[in-house]
PDB file of C-alpha atoms in Angstrom:
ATOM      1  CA  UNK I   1     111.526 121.828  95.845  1.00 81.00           C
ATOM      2  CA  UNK I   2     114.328 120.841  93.414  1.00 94.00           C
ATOM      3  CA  UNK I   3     113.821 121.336  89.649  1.00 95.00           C
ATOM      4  CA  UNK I   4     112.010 118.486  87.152  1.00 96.00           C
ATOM      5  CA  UNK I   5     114.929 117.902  85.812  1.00 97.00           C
ATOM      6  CA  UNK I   6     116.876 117.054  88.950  1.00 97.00           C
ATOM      7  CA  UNK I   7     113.559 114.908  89.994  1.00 97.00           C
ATOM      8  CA  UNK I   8     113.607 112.845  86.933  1.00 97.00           C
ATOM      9  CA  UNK I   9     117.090 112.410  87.543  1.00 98.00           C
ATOM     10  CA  UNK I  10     116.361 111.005  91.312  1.00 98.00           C
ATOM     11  CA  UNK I  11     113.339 109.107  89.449  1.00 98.00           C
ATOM     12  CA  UNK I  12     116.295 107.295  87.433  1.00 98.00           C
ATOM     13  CA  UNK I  13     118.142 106.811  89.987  1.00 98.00           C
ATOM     14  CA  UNK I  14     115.648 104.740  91.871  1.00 98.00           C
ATOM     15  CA  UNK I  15     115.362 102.752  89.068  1.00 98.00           C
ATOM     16  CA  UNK I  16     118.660 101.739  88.145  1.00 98.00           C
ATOM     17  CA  UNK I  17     119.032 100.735  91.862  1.00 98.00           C
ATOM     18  CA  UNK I  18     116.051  99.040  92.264  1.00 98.00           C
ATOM     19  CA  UNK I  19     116.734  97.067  89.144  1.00 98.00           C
ATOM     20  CA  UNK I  20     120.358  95.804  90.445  1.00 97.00           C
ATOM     21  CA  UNK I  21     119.335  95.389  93.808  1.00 97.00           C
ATOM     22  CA  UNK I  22     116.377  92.922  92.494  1.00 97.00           C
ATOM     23  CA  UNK I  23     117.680  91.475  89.404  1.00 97.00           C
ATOM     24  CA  UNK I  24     121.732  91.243  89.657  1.00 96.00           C
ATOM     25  CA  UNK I  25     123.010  88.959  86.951  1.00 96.00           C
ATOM     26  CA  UNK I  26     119.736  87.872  86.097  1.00 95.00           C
ATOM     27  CA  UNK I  27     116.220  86.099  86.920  1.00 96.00           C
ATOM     28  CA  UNK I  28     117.000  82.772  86.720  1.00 97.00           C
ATOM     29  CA  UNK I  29     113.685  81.472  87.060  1.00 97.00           C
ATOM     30  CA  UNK I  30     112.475  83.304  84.373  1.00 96.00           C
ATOM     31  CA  UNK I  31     115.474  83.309  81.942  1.00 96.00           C
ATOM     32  CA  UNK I  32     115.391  79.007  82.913  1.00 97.00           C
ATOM     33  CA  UNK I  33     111.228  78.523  82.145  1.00 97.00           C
ATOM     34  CA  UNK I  34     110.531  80.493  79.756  1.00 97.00           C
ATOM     35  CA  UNK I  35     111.704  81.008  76.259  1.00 97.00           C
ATOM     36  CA  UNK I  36     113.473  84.288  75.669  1.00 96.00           C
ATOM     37  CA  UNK I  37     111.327  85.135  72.445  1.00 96.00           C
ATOM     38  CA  UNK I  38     108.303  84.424  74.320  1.00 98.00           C
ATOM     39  CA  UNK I  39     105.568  87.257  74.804  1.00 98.00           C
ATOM     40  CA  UNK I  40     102.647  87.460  77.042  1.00 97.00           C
ATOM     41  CA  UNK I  41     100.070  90.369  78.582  1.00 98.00           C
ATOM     42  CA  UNK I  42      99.609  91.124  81.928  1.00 98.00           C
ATOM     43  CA  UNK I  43      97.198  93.556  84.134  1.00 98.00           C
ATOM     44  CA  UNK I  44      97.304  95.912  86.580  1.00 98.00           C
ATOM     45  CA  UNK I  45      94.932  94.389  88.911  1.00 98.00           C
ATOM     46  CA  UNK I  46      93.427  96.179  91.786  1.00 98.00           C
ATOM     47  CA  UNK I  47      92.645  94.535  95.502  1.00 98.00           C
ATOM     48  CA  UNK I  48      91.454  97.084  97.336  1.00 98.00           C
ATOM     49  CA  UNK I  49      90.293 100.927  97.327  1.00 98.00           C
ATOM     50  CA  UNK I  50      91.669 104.538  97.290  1.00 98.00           C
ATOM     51  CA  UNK I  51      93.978 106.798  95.236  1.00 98.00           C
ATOM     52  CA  UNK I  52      95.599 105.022  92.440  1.00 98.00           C
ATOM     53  CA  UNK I  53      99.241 106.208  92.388  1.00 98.00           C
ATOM     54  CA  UNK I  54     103.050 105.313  90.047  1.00 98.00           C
ATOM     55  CA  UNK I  55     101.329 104.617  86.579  1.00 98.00           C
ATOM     56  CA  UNK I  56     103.769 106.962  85.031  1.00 98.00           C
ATOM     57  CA  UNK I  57     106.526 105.599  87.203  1.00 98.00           C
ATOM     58  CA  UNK I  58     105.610 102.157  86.168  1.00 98.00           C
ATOM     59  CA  UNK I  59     105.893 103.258  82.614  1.00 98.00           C
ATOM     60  CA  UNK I  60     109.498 104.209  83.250  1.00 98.00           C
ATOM     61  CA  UNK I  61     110.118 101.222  84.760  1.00 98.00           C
ATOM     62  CA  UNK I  62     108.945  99.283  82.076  1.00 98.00           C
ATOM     63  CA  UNK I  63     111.082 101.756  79.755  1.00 98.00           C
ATOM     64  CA  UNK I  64     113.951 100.822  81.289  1.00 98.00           C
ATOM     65  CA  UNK I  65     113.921  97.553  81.666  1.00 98.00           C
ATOM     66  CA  UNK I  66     112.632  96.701  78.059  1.00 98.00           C
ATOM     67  CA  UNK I  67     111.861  99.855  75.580  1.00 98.00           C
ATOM     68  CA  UNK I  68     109.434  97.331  73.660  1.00 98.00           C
ATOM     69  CA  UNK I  69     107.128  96.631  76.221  1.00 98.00           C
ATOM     70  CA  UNK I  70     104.061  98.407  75.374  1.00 98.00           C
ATOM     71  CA  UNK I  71     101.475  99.524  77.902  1.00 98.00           C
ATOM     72  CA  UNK I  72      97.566 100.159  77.812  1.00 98.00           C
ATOM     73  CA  UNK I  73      96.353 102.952  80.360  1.00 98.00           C
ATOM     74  CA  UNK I  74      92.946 102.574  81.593  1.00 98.00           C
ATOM     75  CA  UNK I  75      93.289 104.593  84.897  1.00 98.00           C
ATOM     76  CA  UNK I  76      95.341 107.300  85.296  1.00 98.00           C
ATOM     77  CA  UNK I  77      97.560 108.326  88.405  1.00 98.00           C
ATOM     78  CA  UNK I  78      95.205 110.542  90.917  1.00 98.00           C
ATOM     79  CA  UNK I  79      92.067 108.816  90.231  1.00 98.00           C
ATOM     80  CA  UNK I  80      89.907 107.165  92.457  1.00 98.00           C
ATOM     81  CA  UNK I  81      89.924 102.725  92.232  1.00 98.00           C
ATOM     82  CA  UNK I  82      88.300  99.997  93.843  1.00 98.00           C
ATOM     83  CA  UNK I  83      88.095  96.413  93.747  1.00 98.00           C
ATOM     84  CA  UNK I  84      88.643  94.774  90.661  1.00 98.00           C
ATOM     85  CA  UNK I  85      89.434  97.683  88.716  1.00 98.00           C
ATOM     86  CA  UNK I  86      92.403  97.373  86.283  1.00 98.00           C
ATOM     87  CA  UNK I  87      94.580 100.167  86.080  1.00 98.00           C
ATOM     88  CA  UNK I  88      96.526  99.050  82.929  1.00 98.00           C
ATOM     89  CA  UNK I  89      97.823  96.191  80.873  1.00 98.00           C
ATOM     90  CA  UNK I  90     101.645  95.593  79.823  1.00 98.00           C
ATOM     91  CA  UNK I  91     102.316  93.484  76.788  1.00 98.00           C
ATOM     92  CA  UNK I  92     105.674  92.315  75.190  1.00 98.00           C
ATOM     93  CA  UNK I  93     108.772  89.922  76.180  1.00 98.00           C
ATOM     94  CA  UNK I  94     107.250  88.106  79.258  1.00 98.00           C
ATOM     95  CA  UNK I  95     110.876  88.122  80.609  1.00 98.00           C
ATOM     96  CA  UNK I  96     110.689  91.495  80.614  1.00 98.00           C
ATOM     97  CA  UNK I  97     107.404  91.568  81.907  1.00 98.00           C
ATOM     98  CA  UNK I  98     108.291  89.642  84.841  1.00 98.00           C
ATOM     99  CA  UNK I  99     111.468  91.854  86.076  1.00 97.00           C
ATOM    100  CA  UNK I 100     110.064  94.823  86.371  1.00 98.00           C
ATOM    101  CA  UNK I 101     107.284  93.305  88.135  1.00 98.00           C
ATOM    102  CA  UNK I 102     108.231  93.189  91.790  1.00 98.00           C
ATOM    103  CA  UNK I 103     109.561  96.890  91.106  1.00 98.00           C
ATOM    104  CA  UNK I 104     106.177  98.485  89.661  1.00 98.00           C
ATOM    105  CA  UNK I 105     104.367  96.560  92.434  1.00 98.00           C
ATOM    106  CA  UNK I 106     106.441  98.208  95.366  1.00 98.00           C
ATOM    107  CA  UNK I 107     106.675 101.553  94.135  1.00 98.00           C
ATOM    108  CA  UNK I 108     102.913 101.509  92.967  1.00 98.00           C
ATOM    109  CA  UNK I 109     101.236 100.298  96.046  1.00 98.00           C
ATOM    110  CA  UNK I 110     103.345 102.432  98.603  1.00 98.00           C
ATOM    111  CA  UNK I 111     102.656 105.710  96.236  1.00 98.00           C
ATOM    112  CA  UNK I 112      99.322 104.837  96.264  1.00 98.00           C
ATOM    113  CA  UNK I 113      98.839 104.175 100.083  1.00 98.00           C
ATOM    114  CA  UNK I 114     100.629 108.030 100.407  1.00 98.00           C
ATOM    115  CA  UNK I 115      98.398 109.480  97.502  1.00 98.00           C
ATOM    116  CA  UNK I 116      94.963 107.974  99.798  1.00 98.00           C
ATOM    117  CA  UNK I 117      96.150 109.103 102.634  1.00 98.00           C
ATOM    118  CA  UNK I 118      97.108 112.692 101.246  1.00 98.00           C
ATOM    119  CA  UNK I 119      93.816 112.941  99.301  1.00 98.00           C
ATOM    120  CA  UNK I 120      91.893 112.471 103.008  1.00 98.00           C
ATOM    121  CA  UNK I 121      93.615 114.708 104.452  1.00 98.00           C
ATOM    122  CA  UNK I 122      93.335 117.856 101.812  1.00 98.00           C
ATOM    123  CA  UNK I 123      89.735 116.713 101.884  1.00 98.00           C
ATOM    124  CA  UNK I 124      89.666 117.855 105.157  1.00 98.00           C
ATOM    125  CA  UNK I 125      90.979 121.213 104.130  1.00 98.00           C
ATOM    126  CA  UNK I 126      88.138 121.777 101.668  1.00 97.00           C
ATOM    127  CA  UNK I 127      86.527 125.640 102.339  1.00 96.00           C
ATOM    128  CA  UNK I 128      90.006 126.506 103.683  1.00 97.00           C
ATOM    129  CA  UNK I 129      93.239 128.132 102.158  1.00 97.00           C
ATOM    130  CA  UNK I 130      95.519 125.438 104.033  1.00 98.00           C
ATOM    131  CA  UNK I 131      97.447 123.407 102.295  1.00 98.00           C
ATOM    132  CA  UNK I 132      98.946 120.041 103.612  1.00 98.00           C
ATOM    133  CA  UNK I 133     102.514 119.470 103.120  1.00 98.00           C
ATOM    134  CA  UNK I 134     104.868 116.371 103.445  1.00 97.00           C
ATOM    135  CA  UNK I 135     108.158 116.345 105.501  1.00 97.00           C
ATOM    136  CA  UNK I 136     111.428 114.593 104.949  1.00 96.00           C
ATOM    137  CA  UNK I 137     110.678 111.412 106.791  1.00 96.00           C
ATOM    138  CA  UNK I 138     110.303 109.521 104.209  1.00 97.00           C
ATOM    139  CA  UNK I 139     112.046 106.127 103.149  1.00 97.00           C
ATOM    140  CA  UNK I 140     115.515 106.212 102.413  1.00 97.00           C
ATOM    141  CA  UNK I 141     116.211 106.094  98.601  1.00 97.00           C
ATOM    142  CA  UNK I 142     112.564 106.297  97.420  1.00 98.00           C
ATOM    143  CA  UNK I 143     112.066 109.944  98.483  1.00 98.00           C
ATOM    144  CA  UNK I 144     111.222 110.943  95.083  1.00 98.00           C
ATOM    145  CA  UNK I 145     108.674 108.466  94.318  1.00 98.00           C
ATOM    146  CA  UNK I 146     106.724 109.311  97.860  1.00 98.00           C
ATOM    147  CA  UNK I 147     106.915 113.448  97.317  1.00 98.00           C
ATOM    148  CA  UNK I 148     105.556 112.597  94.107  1.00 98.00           C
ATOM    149  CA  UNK I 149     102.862 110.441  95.443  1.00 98.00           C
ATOM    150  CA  UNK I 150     101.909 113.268  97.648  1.00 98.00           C
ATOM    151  CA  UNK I 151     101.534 115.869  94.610  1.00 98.00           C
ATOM    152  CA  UNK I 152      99.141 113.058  92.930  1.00 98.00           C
ATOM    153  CA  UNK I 153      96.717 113.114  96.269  1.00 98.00           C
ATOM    154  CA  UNK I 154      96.825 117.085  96.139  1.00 98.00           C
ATOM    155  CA  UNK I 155      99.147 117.835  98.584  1.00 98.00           C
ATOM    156  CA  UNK I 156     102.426 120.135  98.219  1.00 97.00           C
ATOM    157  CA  UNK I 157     105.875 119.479  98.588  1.00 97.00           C
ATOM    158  CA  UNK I 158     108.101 120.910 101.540  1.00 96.00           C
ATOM    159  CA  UNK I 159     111.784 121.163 100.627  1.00 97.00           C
ATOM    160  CA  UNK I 160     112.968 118.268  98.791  1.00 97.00           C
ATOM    161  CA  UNK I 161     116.101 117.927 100.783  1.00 97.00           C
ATOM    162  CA  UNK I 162     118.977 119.525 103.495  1.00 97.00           C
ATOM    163  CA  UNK I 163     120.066 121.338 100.496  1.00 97.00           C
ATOM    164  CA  UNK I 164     117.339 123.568  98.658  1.00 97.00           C
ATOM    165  CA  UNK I 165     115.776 125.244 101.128  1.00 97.00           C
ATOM    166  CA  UNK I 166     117.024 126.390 104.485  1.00 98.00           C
ATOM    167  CA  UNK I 167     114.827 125.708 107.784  1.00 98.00           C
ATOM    168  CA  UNK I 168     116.084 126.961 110.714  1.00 98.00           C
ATOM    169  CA  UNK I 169     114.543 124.487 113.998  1.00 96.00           C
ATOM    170  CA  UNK I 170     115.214 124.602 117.603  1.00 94.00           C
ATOM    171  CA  UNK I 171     118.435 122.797 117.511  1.00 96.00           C
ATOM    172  CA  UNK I 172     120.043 125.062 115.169  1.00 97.00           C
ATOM    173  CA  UNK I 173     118.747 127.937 117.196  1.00 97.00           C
ATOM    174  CA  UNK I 174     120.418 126.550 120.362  1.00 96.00           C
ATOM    175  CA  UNK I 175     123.672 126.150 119.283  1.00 96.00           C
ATOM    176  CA  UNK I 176     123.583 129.103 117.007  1.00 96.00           C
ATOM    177  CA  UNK I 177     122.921 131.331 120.263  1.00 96.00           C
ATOM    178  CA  UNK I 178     119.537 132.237 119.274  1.00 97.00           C
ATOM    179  CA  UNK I 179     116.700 133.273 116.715  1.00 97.00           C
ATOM    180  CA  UNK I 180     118.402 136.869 115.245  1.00 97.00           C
ATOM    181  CA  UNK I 181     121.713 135.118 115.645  1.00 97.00           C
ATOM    182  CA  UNK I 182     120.678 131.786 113.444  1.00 97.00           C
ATOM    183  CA  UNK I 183     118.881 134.239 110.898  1.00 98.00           C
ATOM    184  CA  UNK I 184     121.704 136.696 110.550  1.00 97.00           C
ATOM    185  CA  UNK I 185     124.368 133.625 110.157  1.00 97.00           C
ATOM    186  CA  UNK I 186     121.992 131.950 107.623  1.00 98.00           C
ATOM    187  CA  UNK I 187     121.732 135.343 105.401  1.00 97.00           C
ATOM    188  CA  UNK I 188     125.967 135.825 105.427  1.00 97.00           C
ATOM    189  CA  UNK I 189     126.337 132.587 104.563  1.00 98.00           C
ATOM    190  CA  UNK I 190     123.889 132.329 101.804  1.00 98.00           C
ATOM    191  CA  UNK I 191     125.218 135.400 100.165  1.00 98.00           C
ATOM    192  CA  UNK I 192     128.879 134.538 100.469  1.00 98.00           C
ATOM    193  CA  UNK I 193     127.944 131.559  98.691  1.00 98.00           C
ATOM    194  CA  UNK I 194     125.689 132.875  96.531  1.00 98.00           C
ATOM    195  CA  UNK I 195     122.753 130.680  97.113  1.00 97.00           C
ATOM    196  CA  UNK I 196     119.383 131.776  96.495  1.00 96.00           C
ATOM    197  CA  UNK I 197     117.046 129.285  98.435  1.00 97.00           C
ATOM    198  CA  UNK I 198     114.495 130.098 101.123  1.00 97.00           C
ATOM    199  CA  UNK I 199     114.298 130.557 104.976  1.00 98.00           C
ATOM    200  CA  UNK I 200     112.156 129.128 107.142  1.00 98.00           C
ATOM    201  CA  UNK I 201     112.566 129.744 110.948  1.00 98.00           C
ATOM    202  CA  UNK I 202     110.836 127.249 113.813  1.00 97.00           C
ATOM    203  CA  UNK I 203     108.578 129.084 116.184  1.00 97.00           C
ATOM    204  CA  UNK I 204     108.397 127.316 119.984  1.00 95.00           C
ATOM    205  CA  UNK I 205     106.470 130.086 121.681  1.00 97.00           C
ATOM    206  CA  UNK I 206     104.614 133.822 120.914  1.00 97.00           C
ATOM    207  CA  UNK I 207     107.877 135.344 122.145  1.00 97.00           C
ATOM    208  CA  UNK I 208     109.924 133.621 119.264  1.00 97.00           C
ATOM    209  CA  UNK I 209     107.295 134.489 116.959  1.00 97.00           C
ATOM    210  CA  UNK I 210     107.625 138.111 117.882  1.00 97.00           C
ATOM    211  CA  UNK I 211     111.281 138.306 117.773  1.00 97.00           C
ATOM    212  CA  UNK I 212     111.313 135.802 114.236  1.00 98.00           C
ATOM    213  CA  UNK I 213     109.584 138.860 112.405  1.00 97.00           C
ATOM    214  CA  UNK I 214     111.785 141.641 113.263  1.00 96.00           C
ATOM    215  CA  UNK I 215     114.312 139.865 110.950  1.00 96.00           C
ATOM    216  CA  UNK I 216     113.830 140.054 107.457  1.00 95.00           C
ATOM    217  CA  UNK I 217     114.705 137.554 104.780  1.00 95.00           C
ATOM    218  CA  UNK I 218     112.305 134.749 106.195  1.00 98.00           C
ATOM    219  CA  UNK I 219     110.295 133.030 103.678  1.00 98.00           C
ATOM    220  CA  UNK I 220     108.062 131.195 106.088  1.00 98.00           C
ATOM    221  CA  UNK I 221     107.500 130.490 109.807  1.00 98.00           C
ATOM    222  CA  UNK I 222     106.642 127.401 111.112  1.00 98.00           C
ATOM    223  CA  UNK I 223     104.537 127.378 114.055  1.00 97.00           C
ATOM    224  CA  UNK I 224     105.439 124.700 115.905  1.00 95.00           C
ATOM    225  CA  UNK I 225     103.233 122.437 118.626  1.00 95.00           C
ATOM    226  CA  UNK I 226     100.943 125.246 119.233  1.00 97.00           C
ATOM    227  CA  UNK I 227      97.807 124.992 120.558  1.00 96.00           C
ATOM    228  CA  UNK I 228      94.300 126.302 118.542  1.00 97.00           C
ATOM    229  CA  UNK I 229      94.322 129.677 120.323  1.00 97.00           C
ATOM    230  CA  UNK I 230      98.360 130.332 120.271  1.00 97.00           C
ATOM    231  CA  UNK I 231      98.441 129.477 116.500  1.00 98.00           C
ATOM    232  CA  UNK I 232      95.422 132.298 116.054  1.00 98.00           C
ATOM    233  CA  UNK I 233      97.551 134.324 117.696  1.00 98.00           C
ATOM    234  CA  UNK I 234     100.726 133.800 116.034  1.00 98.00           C
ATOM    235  CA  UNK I 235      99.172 133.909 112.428  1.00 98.00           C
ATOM    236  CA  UNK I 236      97.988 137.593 113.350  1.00 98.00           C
ATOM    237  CA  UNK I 237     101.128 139.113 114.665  1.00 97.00           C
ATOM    238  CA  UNK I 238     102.903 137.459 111.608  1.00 98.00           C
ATOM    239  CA  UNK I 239      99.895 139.059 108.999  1.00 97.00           C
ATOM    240  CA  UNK I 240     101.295 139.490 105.573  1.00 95.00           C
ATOM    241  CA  UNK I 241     105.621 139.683 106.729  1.00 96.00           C
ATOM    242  CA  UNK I 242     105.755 135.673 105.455  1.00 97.00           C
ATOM    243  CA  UNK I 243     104.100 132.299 105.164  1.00 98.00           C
ATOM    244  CA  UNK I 244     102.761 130.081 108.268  1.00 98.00           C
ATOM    245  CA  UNK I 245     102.926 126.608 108.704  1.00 98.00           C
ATOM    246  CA  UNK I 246     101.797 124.766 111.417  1.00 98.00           C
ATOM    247  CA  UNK I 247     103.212 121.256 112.667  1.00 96.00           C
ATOM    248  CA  UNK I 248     103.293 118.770 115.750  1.00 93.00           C
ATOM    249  CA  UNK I 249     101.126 116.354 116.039  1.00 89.00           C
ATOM    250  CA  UNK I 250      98.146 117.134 113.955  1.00 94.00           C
ATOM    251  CA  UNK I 251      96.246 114.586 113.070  1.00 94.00           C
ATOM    252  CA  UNK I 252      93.078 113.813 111.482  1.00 94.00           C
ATOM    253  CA  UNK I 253      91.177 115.011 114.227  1.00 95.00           C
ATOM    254  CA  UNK I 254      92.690 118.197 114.672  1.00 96.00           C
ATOM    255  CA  UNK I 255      93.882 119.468 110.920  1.00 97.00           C
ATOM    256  CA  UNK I 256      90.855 121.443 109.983  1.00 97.00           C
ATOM    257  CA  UNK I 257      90.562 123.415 113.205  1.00 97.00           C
ATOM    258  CA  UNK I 258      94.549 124.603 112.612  1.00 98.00           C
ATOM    259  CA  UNK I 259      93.624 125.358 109.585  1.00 98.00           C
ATOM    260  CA  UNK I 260      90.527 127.202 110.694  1.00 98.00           C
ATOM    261  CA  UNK I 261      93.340 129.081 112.462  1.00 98.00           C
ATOM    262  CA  UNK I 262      94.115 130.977 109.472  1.00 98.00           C
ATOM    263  CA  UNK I 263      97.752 128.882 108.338  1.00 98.00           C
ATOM    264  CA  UNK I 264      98.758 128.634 104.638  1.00 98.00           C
ATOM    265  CA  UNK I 265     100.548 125.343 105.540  1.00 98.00           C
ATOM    266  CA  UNK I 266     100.097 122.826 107.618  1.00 98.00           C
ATOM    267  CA  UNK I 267     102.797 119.481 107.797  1.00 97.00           C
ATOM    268  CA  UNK I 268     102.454 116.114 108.109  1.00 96.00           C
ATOM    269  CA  UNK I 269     104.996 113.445 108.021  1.00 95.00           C
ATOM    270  CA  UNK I 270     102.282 110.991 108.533  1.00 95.00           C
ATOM    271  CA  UNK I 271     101.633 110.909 104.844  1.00 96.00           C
ATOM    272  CA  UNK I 272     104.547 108.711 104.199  1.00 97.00           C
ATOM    273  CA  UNK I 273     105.732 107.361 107.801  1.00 94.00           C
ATOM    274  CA  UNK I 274     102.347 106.019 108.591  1.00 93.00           C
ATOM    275  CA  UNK I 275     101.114 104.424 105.470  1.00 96.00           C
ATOM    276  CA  UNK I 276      99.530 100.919 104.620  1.00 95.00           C
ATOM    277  CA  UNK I 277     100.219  99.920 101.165  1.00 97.00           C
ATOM    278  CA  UNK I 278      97.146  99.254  98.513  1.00 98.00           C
ATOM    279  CA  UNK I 279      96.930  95.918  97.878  1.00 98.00           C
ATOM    280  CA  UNK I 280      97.964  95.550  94.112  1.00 98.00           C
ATOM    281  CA  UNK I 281      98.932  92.880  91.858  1.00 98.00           C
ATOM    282  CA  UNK I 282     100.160  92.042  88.126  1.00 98.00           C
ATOM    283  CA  UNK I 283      98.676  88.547  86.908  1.00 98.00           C
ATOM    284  CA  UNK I 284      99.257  87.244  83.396  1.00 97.00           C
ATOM    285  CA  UNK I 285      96.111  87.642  80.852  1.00 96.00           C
ATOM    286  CA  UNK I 286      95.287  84.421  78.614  1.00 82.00           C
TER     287      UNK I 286
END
């Protein structure tokens, strides 16, 4: 993963854009209805049940758009919510209030759809030493905000982009001319340029697997639409020469007995491709 630094820095990012995308030259229904001294409260009002995800992020927001609006945590990102619960209460400029509203709402109730979903699935890893990990399919321009949602529902972050960690799949393999070739190119190039980021290599069969570890240099190898007995077999030729991660597939249904299989990883782009978002809202307080 990238440094914090560079995250916050795609964290601001999102916001700025968000911000001009939403607001442009201005709300005109608020700036025409309401006074521009006027101040009001709102809450953070929950509809529905799960991992409660983006209070920090909503902080930022709220930072950004108006550095006097003050907010009241009651429930902090990670913890568990149900109906009716209120996560926190923003008070200040009710202009302000209302134009970072839409923003805090999006981001919140997709992170915390991803957080659920995460926290089910490490659930299911409970006993073992597998750990689930997202994948880059995840929204364009909001990656940041869904990697961190999986971090909140205890899951780990795979590489953050193309660009900080080097993972070798099938295609590459192809047209590099194969496995030793790809891994030998990778190395020469990452010293010429004097990167220092990490290799992973794809595994499609036992074979690859066999020839994967007679290079050195690879960081982790990623098992790859194996079945239960293959991936047994694969983590015990590999032993203690790198990380495993399996991927492909794996559902619900079928996590714990890969992990069972002895992998440190296993991947799942269903944590933020197949999400339905919590049902949140932000209603004024009297």
């Amino acid at each position: 993963m990238i440094s914090q630094e560079q995250f916050n820095k795609e964290l601001d990012l999102i916001i700025a854009n968000a911000i001009r995308e939403d607001i442009g030259d201005g709300d005109h229904t608020s700036l025409s209805c309401i006074p521009a001294d006027a101040t009001g409260k709102a809450k953070l009002l929950v509809k529905d049940e799960g991992i409660i995800a983006g209070v920090e992020f909503a902080k930022m927001v709220f930072a950004y758009v108006d550095p006097e609006l003050e907010v009241e945590t009651l429930i902090n990102d990670g913890e568990k919510v149900k109906y009716g619960d209120i996560v926190f209460y923003v008070s200040g400029k009710s202009q302000s209030i209302l134009m970072a509203e839409r923003l805090v709402l999006n981001a919140m109730q997709r992170m915390s759809a991803i957080a659920t979903k995460t926290k089910f699935f490490a659930n299911l890893l409970e006993g073992t030493k597998t750990k689930v990990l997202d994948t880059r399919k995840t929204t364009p321009g909001i990656r940041a905000l869904e990697k961190w949602a999986v971090k909140i529902g205890g899951g780990e972050n795979h590489r953050f982009a193309l660009y900080d960690m080097v993972m070798i799949k099938d295609n590459h393999i192809d047209f590099a001319g194969g496995i030793t070739q790809a891994i030998t190119k990778t190395k020469k190039y990452l010293a010429e340029k004097g990167l220092d980021i990490k290799i992973i290599v794809e595994a499609r069969s036992l074979e690859e697997i066999e020839e994967i570890i007679q290079n050195e240099g690879v960081y982790r190898i990623l098992i790859d639409n194996f079945n239960y007995e293959d991936t047994r077999k694969a983590v015990a030729m590999i032993g203690e020469q790198c990380l495993t991660e399996s991927s492909g597939g794996i559902n619900e249904k079928t996590i714990r007995e890969y992990a069972e299989c002895g992998v440190d990883f296993i991947s799942s782009g269903a944590l933020t491709h197949s999400v339905y978002n919590m049902d949140l809202s932000l209603k004024a307080v009297d």
